[in-house]
Coordinates of C-alpha atoms in Angstrom, one line a residue:
Chain A
M1 CA -26.3 -89.7 103.3
W2 CA -27.9 -92.8 102.5
M3 CA -27.2 -92.7 99.1
S4 CA -23.7 -92.6 99.6
I5 CA -23.2 -95.3 102.0
F6 CA -25.2 -97.5 99.2
T7 CA -22.5 -96.1 96.9
S8 CA -19.9 -97.3 99.4
V9 CA -21.2 -100.7 99.7
E10 CA -21.2 -101.3 96.0
V11 CA -17.7 -99.8 95.6
G12 CA -16.5 -101.6 98.4
L13 CA -17.4 -105.0 97.3
M14 CA -15.6 -104.4 93.6
F15 CA -12.5 -103.0 96.1
A16 CA -13.2 -106.3 98.4
L17 CA -11.8 -108.6 95.5
M18 CA -8.4 -106.5 95.5
A19 CA -8.2 -106.6 99.0
L20 CA -8.5 -110.1 99.0
G21 CA -5.7 -110.3 96.5
V22 CA -3.8 -108.5 99.3
Y23 CA -4.7 -110.9 101.8
L24 CA -2.9 -113.6 99.6
S25 CA 0.3 -111.8 99.3
F26 CA 0.2 -110.0 102.6
R27 CA -1.2 -112.9 105.0
I28 CA -0.9 -115.6 103.4
L29 CA 2.2 -115.6 101.7
D30 CA 3.9 -113.3 104.1
F31 CA 5.0 -111.1 101.3
P32 CA 4.1 -107.1 101.5
D33 CA 3.2 -107.0 97.4
L34 CA 3.7 -103.3 96.5
T35 CA 3.0 -104.3 92.9
V36 CA -0.8 -103.9 93.6
D37 CA -0.6 -100.2 92.9
G38 CA 0.4 -101.1 89.7
S39 CA -1.8 -103.8 88.9
F40 CA -4.8 -102.6 89.7
V41 CA -4.5 -99.6 86.7
T42 CA -3.0 -102.8 84.6
G43 CA -6.4 -104.6 85.2
A44 CA -8.4 -101.1 84.3
A45 CA -6.1 -100.0 81.4
V46 CA -6.3 -103.7 79.7
A47 CA -10.2 -103.8 80.5
A48 CA -10.6 -100.3 78.8
I49 CA -8.6 -100.3 75.9
M50 CA -10.6 -103.4 74.9
L51 CA -13.9 -102.2 75.9
V52 CA -12.8 -99.1 73.5
N53 CA -11.9 -101.4 70.9
G54 CA -15.3 -103.5 71.2
A55 CA -14.7 -106.2 73.1
N56 CA -16.9 -108.1 74.9
P57 CA -16.6 -106.9 78.5
L58 CA -16.7 -110.6 80.0
I59 CA -13.7 -111.3 77.8
A60 CA -12.0 -107.7 78.4
V61 CA -12.3 -108.4 82.6
T62 CA -11.2 -111.8 81.8
A63 CA -8.0 -110.3 79.9
A64 CA -7.5 -107.6 82.8
F65 CA -7.3 -111.0 85.1
A66 CA -4.9 -112.8 83.1
A67 CA -2.8 -109.1 82.8
G68 CA -2.9 -108.9 86.9
F69 CA -1.4 -112.3 86.9
I70 CA 1.4 -111.7 84.5
A71 CA 2.3 -109.1 86.5
G72 CA 2.3 -110.7 90.1
V73 CA 4.2 -113.8 88.1
I74 CA 7.2 -111.4 87.1
T75 CA 7.1 -110.0 90.7
G76 CA 7.7 -113.5 92.1
L77 CA 10.3 -114.3 89.6
L78 CA 12.3 -110.7 90.3
H79 CA 12.0 -112.2 94.0
T80 CA 12.6 -116.2 93.3
V81 CA 14.7 -116.1 90.7
G82 CA 16.7 -112.8 90.9
G83 CA 17.2 -113.0 94.3
I84 CA 15.9 -109.5 95.1
N85 CA 13.9 -108.8 98.4
P86 CA 9.8 -108.6 98.5
L87 CA 9.6 -105.0 99.1
L88 CA 11.8 -104.4 96.3
S89 CA 10.7 -106.8 93.7
G90 CA 7.1 -105.3 94.4
I91 CA 8.4 -101.7 94.1
L92 CA 10.4 -101.9 90.8
M93 CA 7.3 -103.8 89.4
M94 CA 5.2 -100.9 90.0
I95 CA 7.3 -98.3 88.5
A96 CA 7.3 -100.4 85.5
L97 CA 4.2 -100.7 85.4
Y98 CA 3.3 -97.5 85.4
S99 CA 4.9 -97.1 82.1
I100 CA 3.8 -100.3 80.8
N101 CA 0.0 -98.7 82.1
L102 CA 0.7 -95.6 79.8
R103 CA 1.7 -97.6 76.8
I104 CA -1.7 -99.7 77.0
M105 CA -4.0 -96.7 77.6
D106 CA -1.8 -94.9 74.9
A107 CA -3.3 -91.7 77.5
P108 CA -3.2 -90.7 80.7
N109 CA -6.9 -92.1 80.9
V110 CA -9.4 -93.5 78.9
S111 CA -13.0 -92.5 78.9
L112 CA -15.5 -95.3 79.1
L113 CA -18.8 -93.2 79.5
T114 CA -19.7 -93.8 76.2
Q115 CA -18.8 -97.8 75.6
T116 CA -21.1 -100.7 76.6
H117 CA -19.4 -102.4 79.6
L118 CA -20.6 -104.8 82.1
F119 CA -22.5 -102.0 84.5
T120 CA -24.4 -100.9 81.3
W121 CA -25.1 -104.4 80.8
I122 CA -26.4 -104.9 84.3
R123 CA -28.3 -101.8 84.5
E124 CA -30.3 -102.6 81.0
G125 CA -30.2 -106.3 81.5
I126 CA -31.9 -106.3 84.8
G127 CA -32.6 -102.5 86.2
G128 CA -33.4 -101.3 89.3
T129 CA -31.6 -100.0 91.8
W130 CA -30.1 -103.1 93.5
A131 CA -28.9 -104.8 90.1
I132 CA -25.2 -103.6 90.7
M133 CA -25.5 -104.6 94.2
G134 CA -26.7 -107.7 93.7
V135 CA -24.2 -108.6 90.8
M136 CA -21.6 -107.7 92.7
V137 CA -22.8 -109.6 96.2
A138 CA -22.9 -113.0 93.9
V139 CA -19.6 -112.2 92.3
V140 CA -17.8 -111.6 95.5
L141 CA -19.8 -114.4 97.1
I142 CA -18.5 -116.8 94.4
V143 CA -14.6 -115.6 94.5
K144 CA -14.8 -115.9 98.1
V145 CA -16.1 -119.6 98.4
M146 CA -13.5 -120.1 95.5
L147 CA -10.9 -118.8 97.3
D148 CA -12.2 -120.9 100.3
F149 CA -12.0 -124.2 98.6
F150 CA -8.7 -123.7 96.9
L151 CA -6.9 -122.7 100.4
K152 CA -7.8 -125.8 101.7
T153 CA -6.9 -128.3 99.0
E154 CA -3.3 -130.3 98.6
F155 CA -2.0 -127.0 96.7
G156 CA -3.8 -124.3 98.6
L157 CA -2.5 -125.8 101.8
A158 CA 0.9 -126.1 100.8
L159 CA 0.7 -122.4 99.5
R160 CA -0.4 -121.4 103.1
A161 CA 2.4 -123.1 104.9
V162 CA 5.3 -121.2 102.4
G163 CA 4.0 -117.9 104.2
D164 CA 3.9 -120.1 107.4
N165 CA 7.1 -122.1 107.6
H166 CA 9.2 -122.0 104.6
L167 CA 11.5 -124.9 105.7
M168 CA 9.0 -127.2 106.7
I169 CA 7.0 -127.1 103.5
T170 CA 10.6 -127.4 101.5
S171 CA 11.3 -130.8 103.5
F172 CA 7.7 -131.9 102.8
S173 CA 8.4 -131.5 98.8
G174 CA 6.9 -128.0 98.2
N175 CA 9.2 -125.9 96.0
I176 CA 8.6 -122.7 97.4
H177 CA 9.6 -120.5 94.4
F178 CA 6.8 -121.6 92.3
Y179 CA 4.0 -121.1 95.0
K180 CA 5.4 -117.9 95.5
V181 CA 5.5 -117.2 91.9
F182 CA 1.7 -118.5 91.5
G183 CA 0.4 -117.0 94.7
L184 CA 1.4 -113.3 93.6
G185 CA 0.1 -113.9 90.0
L186 CA -3.2 -115.4 91.9
S187 CA -3.0 -112.0 94.0
N188 CA -2.3 -109.6 91.2
A189 CA -5.2 -111.0 89.1
L190 CA -8.1 -110.5 91.9
V191 CA -6.4 -107.0 92.0
A192 CA -6.5 -106.5 88.3
L193 CA -9.8 -107.9 88.5
A194 CA -11.1 -105.3 90.8
G195 CA -9.2 -102.5 88.7
A196 CA -11.2 -103.3 85.9
L197 CA -14.5 -103.7 87.5
V198 CA -13.9 -99.8 89.2
A199 CA -12.6 -98.3 85.9
Q200 CA -16.1 -99.7 84.3
Y201 CA -18.2 -98.8 87.1
S202 CA -16.3 -95.3 87.4
G203 CA -16.7 -94.5 83.4
F204 CA -12.8 -94.1 82.9
A205 CA -9.4 -95.5 83.6
D206 CA -6.8 -93.4 84.8
V207 CA -2.9 -93.8 85.1
N208 CA -2.8 -92.5 88.6
A209 CA -5.8 -94.1 90.3
G210 CA -3.6 -97.3 91.7
I211 CA -1.4 -94.9 94.0
G212 CA -1.9 -95.9 97.7
M213 CA -4.0 -98.9 96.3
I214 CA -1.4 -101.1 98.9
V215 CA -2.6 -99.3 101.7
I216 CA -6.4 -99.3 100.9
G217 CA -6.1 -103.3 100.8
L218 CA -4.0 -103.3 103.7
A219 CA -6.7 -101.1 105.6
S220 CA -9.3 -103.6 104.6
V221 CA -7.5 -106.6 105.6
I222 CA -6.8 -105.5 108.8
I223 CA -9.9 -103.5 109.4
G224 CA -11.6 -106.8 109.2
E225 CA -9.5 -109.1 111.1
A226 CA -9.6 -106.7 113.8
I227 CA -13.6 -107.1 114.1
F228 CA -14.0 -110.5 113.0
G229 CA -10.8 -112.4 113.8
K230 CA -9.2 -114.8 111.7
K231 CA -9.8 -117.9 113.3
T232 CA -10.4 -119.8 110.2
I233 CA -10.1 -119.0 106.4
I234 CA -13.5 -118.8 105.9
R235 CA -13.8 -116.2 108.7
T236 CA -10.9 -114.1 107.8
T237 CA -12.0 -113.9 103.8
L238 CA -15.1 -112.9 105.1
A239 CA -13.6 -110.4 107.4
V240 CA -11.8 -109.2 104.5
I241 CA -14.5 -108.4 102.7
V242 CA -16.6 -106.8 105.1
G243 CA -13.3 -104.7 106.1
A244 CA -13.1 -103.2 102.4
I245 CA -16.7 -102.4 102.3
I246 CA -16.6 -100.8 106.0
Y247 CA -13.1 -98.7 104.8
R248 CA -15.4 -97.4 101.9
I249 CA -18.2 -96.4 104.3
I250 CA -15.4 -94.6 106.5
V251 CA -14.5 -92.9 103.9
A252 CA -17.6 -91.8 102.7
L253 CA -18.3 -90.7 106.0
A254 CA -15.2 -88.6 106.6
L255 CA -15.3 -86.8 103.5
R256 CA -18.6 -85.2 104.4
V257 CA -17.1 -83.8 107.2
E258 CA -16.6 -80.2 106.2
F259 CA -13.1 -79.4 106.7
L260 CA -12.2 -82.4 104.8
E261 CA -11.5 -82.3 101.1
T262 CA -10.9 -85.0 98.5
G263 CA -7.3 -84.6 98.5
D264 CA -7.0 -85.8 102.0
L265 CA -8.0 -89.2 101.2
K266 CA -4.9 -91.0 101.8
L267 CA -4.2 -88.8 104.7
I268 CA -7.4 -90.8 106.4
T269 CA -6.7 -93.9 104.7
A270 CA -3.2 -93.6 106.4
I271 CA -4.7 -92.8 109.6
I272 CA -7.5 -95.4 109.5
V273 CA -4.5 -98.1 109.1
I274 CA -2.5 -96.9 112.0
L275 CA -5.8 -97.1 114.1
A276 CA -6.8 -100.6 112.8
L277 CA -3.3 -101.4 113.9
V278 CA -2.6 -99.3 117.5
L279 CA -6.1 -100.0 118.6
P280 CA -6.7 -103.5 118.9
K281 CA -3.3 -104.2 120.6
A282 CA -4.2 -101.3 123.0
I283 CA -7.5 -102.9 123.4
A284 CA -6.0 -106.5 124.3
K285 CA -3.4 -104.6 126.4
Q286 CA -6.1 -102.7 128.5
K287 CA -8.1 -106.1 129.1
E288 CA -5.0 -108.2 130.0
T289 CA -4.3 -105.6 132.7
M290 CA -7.8 -105.2 133.8
R291 CA -8.3 -109.0 133.9
K292 CA -4.8 -109.1 136.2
R293 CA -6.0 -106.5 138.5
Q294 CA -9.3 -108.5 139.3
R295 CA -7.4 -111.5 139.6
R296 CA -5.3 -110.1 142.4
L297 CA -8.1 -108.8 143.6
R298 CA -9.8 -112.0 144.2
L299 CA -6.4 -113.7 145.4
S300 CA -6.2 -110.7 148.3
A301 CA -9.6 -111.3 148.8
Q302 CA -9.7 -115.3 149.2
K303 CA -6.6 -114.7 151.4
G304 CA -8.0 -111.8 153.4
Chain B
M1 CA 20.4 -147.6 99.4
L2 CA 22.4 -144.1 99.9
Q3 CA 25.4 -144.2 99.0
L4 CA 27.9 -141.0 99.2
N5 CA 30.8 -141.1 97.2
D6 CA 33.9 -138.9 97.8
I7 CA 31.9 -136.0 99.2
Y8 CA 33.8 -133.2 99.6
K9 CA 32.8 -129.6 100.7
V10 CA 34.3 -126.8 101.7
F11 CA 33.3 -123.2 102.5
N12 CA 34.6 -119.9 102.3
E13 CA 37.0 -121.1 99.8
G14 CA 40.2 -118.9 99.2
T15 CA 39.5 -116.8 102.1
P16 CA 41.3 -116.9 105.5
D17 CA 37.9 -118.6 107.0
E18 CA 38.1 -121.5 105.1
K19 CA 37.0 -124.5 106.2
V20 CA 36.8 -127.7 104.8
A21 CA 33.2 -129.0 105.9
I22 CA 33.6 -132.7 104.8
D23 CA 36.5 -134.1 103.7
E24 CA 35.7 -136.9 101.1
I25 CA 33.3 -138.9 102.7
S26 CA 32.3 -142.2 101.4
L27 CA 29.4 -144.5 103.1
D28 CA 27.0 -147.2 102.2
V29 CA 23.7 -147.2 103.6
K30 CA 22.0 -150.3 103.3
K31 CA 18.3 -150.5 103.4
G32 CA 16.9 -151.0 106.7
D33 CA 20.1 -149.6 108.7
F34 CA 19.8 -147.4 111.7
I35 CA 22.9 -145.2 112.0
T36 CA 23.7 -142.5 114.9
I37 CA 26.4 -140.3 114.0
I38 CA 27.9 -138.3 117.0
G39 CA 31.0 -135.8 116.7
S40 CA 31.6 -132.1 117.9
N41 CA 30.5 -129.4 117.0
G42 CA 31.5 -128.4 113.6
A43 CA 32.5 -132.0 112.6
G44 CA 30.4 -131.4 109.8
K45 CA 27.6 -134.0 110.7
S46 CA 25.1 -131.1 109.7
T47 CA 27.1 -130.5 106.7
L48 CA 26.3 -134.1 105.8
F49 CA 22.9 -134.1 106.4
N50 CA 22.0 -131.0 104.3
I51 CA 24.2 -132.7 101.2
I52 CA 21.8 -135.9 101.8
A53 CA 18.8 -133.6 101.9
G54 CA 19.6 -131.5 98.9
K55 CA 20.1 -128.1 100.6
M56 CA 23.6 -127.8 99.6
F57 CA 25.6 -129.3 96.9
P58 CA 28.8 -131.2 97.3
D59 CA 31.9 -129.6 95.8
M60 CA 32.7 -132.9 94.7
G61 CA 31.4 -136.4 95.2
G62 CA 28.0 -138.0 94.1
V63 CA 24.7 -138.8 96.2
V64 CA 23.0 -142.0 95.1
I65 CA 20.0 -143.0 96.8
N66 CA 18.0 -146.2 95.2
E67 CA 20.1 -146.6 92.5
Q68 CA 19.8 -142.9 91.2
D69 CA 22.1 -140.2 90.7
V70 CA 20.7 -137.2 93.0
T71 CA 23.7 -135.0 93.4
G72 CA 22.2 -132.1 91.5
L73 CA 18.4 -132.6 92.5
P74 CA 17.1 -129.9 94.4
E75 CA 16.2 -130.4 97.9
Y76 CA 12.3 -130.2 97.4
K77 CA 12.1 -133.0 94.6
R78 CA 14.3 -135.3 97.1
A79 CA 12.0 -134.7 100.1
R80 CA 9.3 -137.3 98.3
R81 CA 11.0 -140.1 99.6
I82 CA 13.1 -138.5 102.1
G83 CA 11.6 -137.7 106.1
R84 CA 13.3 -135.4 108.1
V85 CA 12.7 -134.1 111.7
F86 CA 14.9 -131.0 112.9
Q87 CA 16.2 -130.0 116.3
D88 CA 14.1 -127.0 116.5
P89 CA 10.6 -128.4 117.6
M90 CA 9.1 -125.0 115.7
A91 CA 10.6 -126.2 112.3
G92 CA 8.9 -129.4 111.4
T93 CA 5.3 -128.0 111.4
S94 CA 3.4 -124.8 110.2
P95 CA 1.9 -123.0 113.3
T96 CA -1.1 -121.2 111.6
L97 CA -2.5 -124.6 110.0
T98 CA -4.6 -127.1 112.3
I99 CA -3.2 -130.5 113.4
E100 CA -4.9 -132.4 110.3
E101 CA -4.0 -129.6 107.7
N102 CA -0.5 -130.1 108.7
L103 CA -0.4 -134.0 108.2
A104 CA -2.3 -133.4 105.0
I105 CA 0.9 -131.5 104.0
A106 CA 2.8 -134.1 104.9
Y107 CA 0.4 -137.1 103.1
S108 CA 0.6 -135.2 100.0
R109 CA 4.3 -135.0 99.8
V110 CA 4.8 -138.1 97.7
K111 CA 2.9 -136.9 94.5
P112 CA 1.8 -133.9 93.0
R113 CA -0.2 -131.7 95.0
T114 CA -3.6 -131.3 93.2
L115 CA -6.4 -128.9 93.7
R116 CA -8.6 -131.4 95.6
P117 CA -9.2 -131.0 99.1
G118 CA -6.1 -131.7 101.4
V119 CA -8.4 -133.3 104.2
T120 CA -11.0 -135.8 103.3
A121 CA -13.1 -137.8 105.7
K122 CA -11.5 -141.0 105.0
R123 CA -8.3 -139.2 105.2
R124 CA -9.0 -137.4 109.0
T125 CA -10.0 -141.8 109.6
F126 CA -6.4 -142.4 108.8
F127 CA -5.1 -139.1 110.4
K128 CA -6.5 -140.0 113.8
E129 CA -5.3 -144.1 113.9
Q130 CA -1.7 -142.6 113.1
L131 CA -1.9 -139.8 115.7
E132 CA -3.5 -142.7 118.3
T133 CA -0.2 -144.1 118.1
L134 CA 1.8 -141.3 119.6
G135 CA -0.4 -141.6 122.9
L136 CA -0.8 -138.0 123.5
G137 CA -4.2 -137.4 122.9
L138 CA -3.6 -135.6 119.9
E139 CA -6.2 -137.3 117.7
D140 CA -9.1 -135.6 119.9
R141 CA -7.9 -132.1 118.6
L142 CA -7.6 -132.6 115.1
R143 CA -8.9 -128.9 114.1
A144 CA -6.4 -127.3 116.7
K145 CA -3.8 -125.0 115.5
V146 CA -0.3 -126.2 115.7
G147 CA 1.0 -123.0 117.1
L148 CA -1.1 -123.9 120.6
L149 CA 0.9 -127.6 120.7
S150 CA 3.5 -127.5 123.1
G151 CA 7.7 -128.4 121.7
G152 CA 7.4 -131.9 122.8
E153 CA 3.6 -132.4 121.0
R154 CA 5.1 -130.6 117.9
Q155 CA 8.0 -132.6 117.8
A156 CA 6.2 -135.7 118.4
L157 CA 4.0 -134.8 115.2
S158 CA 6.8 -133.4 113.3
L159 CA 8.1 -137.2 113.8
L160 CA 4.9 -138.9 112.9
M161 CA 4.5 -136.3 109.6
A162 CA 8.1 -137.2 108.8
T163 CA 7.3 -141.1 108.9
F164 CA 3.7 -142.0 107.8
T165 CA 4.2 -142.0 104.2
K166 CA 6.7 -145.0 105.0
P167 CA 10.2 -142.3 103.4
D168 CA 13.3 -144.4 101.9
L169 CA 15.3 -142.4 103.8
L170 CA 14.5 -140.7 107.7
L171 CA 17.2 -138.2 108.8
L172 CA 16.7 -137.1 112.2
D173 CA 18.9 -133.9 113.2
E174 CA 19.3 -133.8 117.1
H175 CA 15.6 -134.2 116.9
T176 CA 15.7 -134.6 120.9
A177 CA 18.0 -131.9 121.7
A178 CA 15.7 -129.3 122.6
L179 CA 13.5 -130.7 124.8
D180 CA 13.2 -131.3 128.4
P181 CA 14.5 -134.8 129.8
S182 CA 11.1 -136.4 130.0
R183 CA 10.1 -135.1 126.8
A184 CA 13.4 -136.2 125.1
A185 CA 12.7 -139.6 126.7
L186 CA 9.4 -139.7 125.0
I187 CA 10.8 -138.5 121.5
T188 CA 13.5 -141.2 121.4
R189 CA 10.8 -143.9 122.6
L190 CA 8.5 -143.0 119.8
T191 CA 11.6 -142.8 117.2
K192 CA 12.4 -146.4 118.1
E193 CA 8.8 -147.6 117.7
I194 CA 8.3 -146.0 114.3
V195 CA 11.5 -146.9 112.8
E196 CA 11.1 -150.5 113.9
R197 CA 7.3 -150.8 113.1
E198 CA 7.9 -149.3 109.5
Q199 CA 11.5 -150.7 108.9
L200 CA 12.8 -147.3 108.0
T201 CA 16.2 -146.7 106.8
T202 CA 17.3 -143.8 109.4
I203 CA 20.2 -141.9 109.8
M204 CA 20.0 -140.1 113.6
I205 CA 22.4 -137.2 114.6
T206 CA 22.7 -136.9 118.0
H207 CA 24.9 -135.3 121.0
N208 CA 23.7 -138.0 123.2
M209 CA 26.0 -140.7 123.4
Q210 CA 24.2 -142.9 125.7
Q211 CA 21.7 -142.3 122.6
A212 CA 23.7 -143.0 120.0
V213 CA 24.8 -146.1 121.8
D214 CA 21.4 -147.4 122.6
L215 CA 19.4 -146.8 119.0
G216 CA 20.4 -148.2 116.0
N217 CA 22.8 -150.8 114.3
R218 CA 25.4 -148.6 113.1
I219 CA 27.2 -145.9 114.5
L220 CA 29.9 -143.2 113.2
M221 CA 31.7 -140.6 114.7
M222 CA 32.9 -138.0 113.0
D223 CA 35.5 -135.1 113.6
K224 CA 37.0 -132.5 111.1
G225 CA 35.1 -133.6 108.1
Q226 CA 35.9 -137.3 108.4
I227 CA 34.4 -140.4 109.2
I228 CA 36.8 -141.2 112.5
F229 CA 35.4 -144.4 114.0
E230 CA 33.0 -146.7 112.7
E231 CA 31.2 -149.7 114.5
E232 CA 28.2 -152.2 113.1
G233 CA 25.9 -155.3 113.9
A234 CA 26.9 -157.5 117.0
R235 CA 30.2 -155.2 118.1
K236 CA 28.2 -152.1 118.1
K237 CA 25.2 -153.8 120.1
H238 CA 27.9 -154.5 123.0
L239 CA 29.6 -150.9 122.8
T240 CA 29.3 -148.9 125.7
V241 CA 30.0 -144.9 126.3
S242 CA 32.9 -145.4 127.7
D243 CA 34.2 -147.8 125.0
L244 CA 33.2 -144.8 122.8
L245 CA 35.2 -142.3 124.7
N246 CA 38.3 -144.9 124.4
E247 CA 38.0 -144.5 120.7
F248 CA 37.8 -141.1 120.4
G249 CA 40.9 -140.7 122.4
K250 CA 43.0 -143.3 120.7
M251 CA 42.1 -141.4 117.5
K252 CA 43.1 -138.2 119.1
G253 CA 45.9 -139.4 120.9
T254 CA 44.8 -138.1 124.1
E255 CA 42.3 -139.0 126.8
L256 CA 39.1 -137.1 126.3
S257 CA 36.0 -136.6 128.9
D258 CA 32.5 -137.0 127.5
R259 CA 32.5 -133.1 127.9
T260 CA 35.1 -132.3 125.6
L261 CA 33.5 -134.1 123.0
L262 CA 30.4 -132.4 123.6
G263 CA 31.6 -129.2 124.4
G264 CA 33.7 -129.1 120.9

């Protein structure tokens, strides 16, 4: 039990990077980007194939980040230059990436079990139960702080305005096409980075590993926002990270229930997202009703 | 400052819905001019604004700003030097960003955006000073999200954001029309103050004839894509609403009331 929660947090930290990417496209740009299902695997594939060919793990991870960026940029260009609607641009890119990922790996999956990679480095270099956890916490925090800073720069503010009010940002000399393309690039770069880390952690890259990834990302964003709110950027990015970890823990606990099987995972994910979407609204409505009822009671008490 | 040379724009060309929106309009706007434009719906006022701002491109004719031909220049590039306020109070600001962040976006419009923080201590002081000139107490709510402001407050903020970088040209598209009378009066007063203080070259579309008569040094009346009446200087100063209605009647050859002109 303790062990499975511990691993959930470790994996959750890796998926947190993916969730931050989804937050960028889905919330900041208001662009439901399904490229994620493909770019997650692209990250894994690029890193895996480079590691198999003896590349330095850090370079392999950087290459995965860059590959994800390119994938996102292409989705962005399909939408902005090609005039294709956001959902369809993402779906087209996702489907295209499936073949591209197969080409990169040259096989449906690549094993990394005998390779030297980031986590073998950490296990051997630092050692101890907490090594990977510690490094992942540091990595995620660094990414978070950088993202928080970025979203408050002149450039980042304009990026946020694109998803908020594109009429306004155009009238203040912001090129919305450019910001969308760049934002989607950054988003998918983070997703690919997560893919590269997860592949090394689990010891293989699989061409089907990305199926439903967007929903997991959304689940993390929505769970996080529902629990921690989204008052400021700093708080929301933290919420998304914790959301990703909580999601992993929920899944781990759900899988311990006897009648559930590994194959039920996608169904569980869908149900979690539905609950996270519906419950906060229902609770808010209930609160509102209670508040009004109490106010009526108070008013009638005053009169009476 | 701004020259429009024989601008022609037609919509739905070659279909039964074909409509000439701008019919060979030429206009020379001098630096410091404050022009008010009136005209019924469909007269081509908004199309003219869209062509000046670069949201639409003319089928024929050219747009020159500060001696530079900008006819093919996209909207976002022209926007460095053109300030705009829209009719919809929600259109000019970003609701999930704070007041100071919105101001920072407006502040950084004049050059390429960098990876430096949008809001710095120095800028915050400047934003505060600027907000104080509105007299709405917004300077104490720098970190409030703009979505929480009322329509009037948002429009005042939009006006400030459009003007405080001293653009070469200010375009006001019926920017008081969606507000209640007292808020509209406030925005009109602020507009007058800001334009005078900053010496901004301004073009304002309005449906309010009184406003068109009161503000500015030039007035244009548009109908069916053409400028049908124009007055400036001293003669503009002494113009009254009934003069305008008479002029309009003469042009159309019929007696017209305020209502028919507005109703379109």
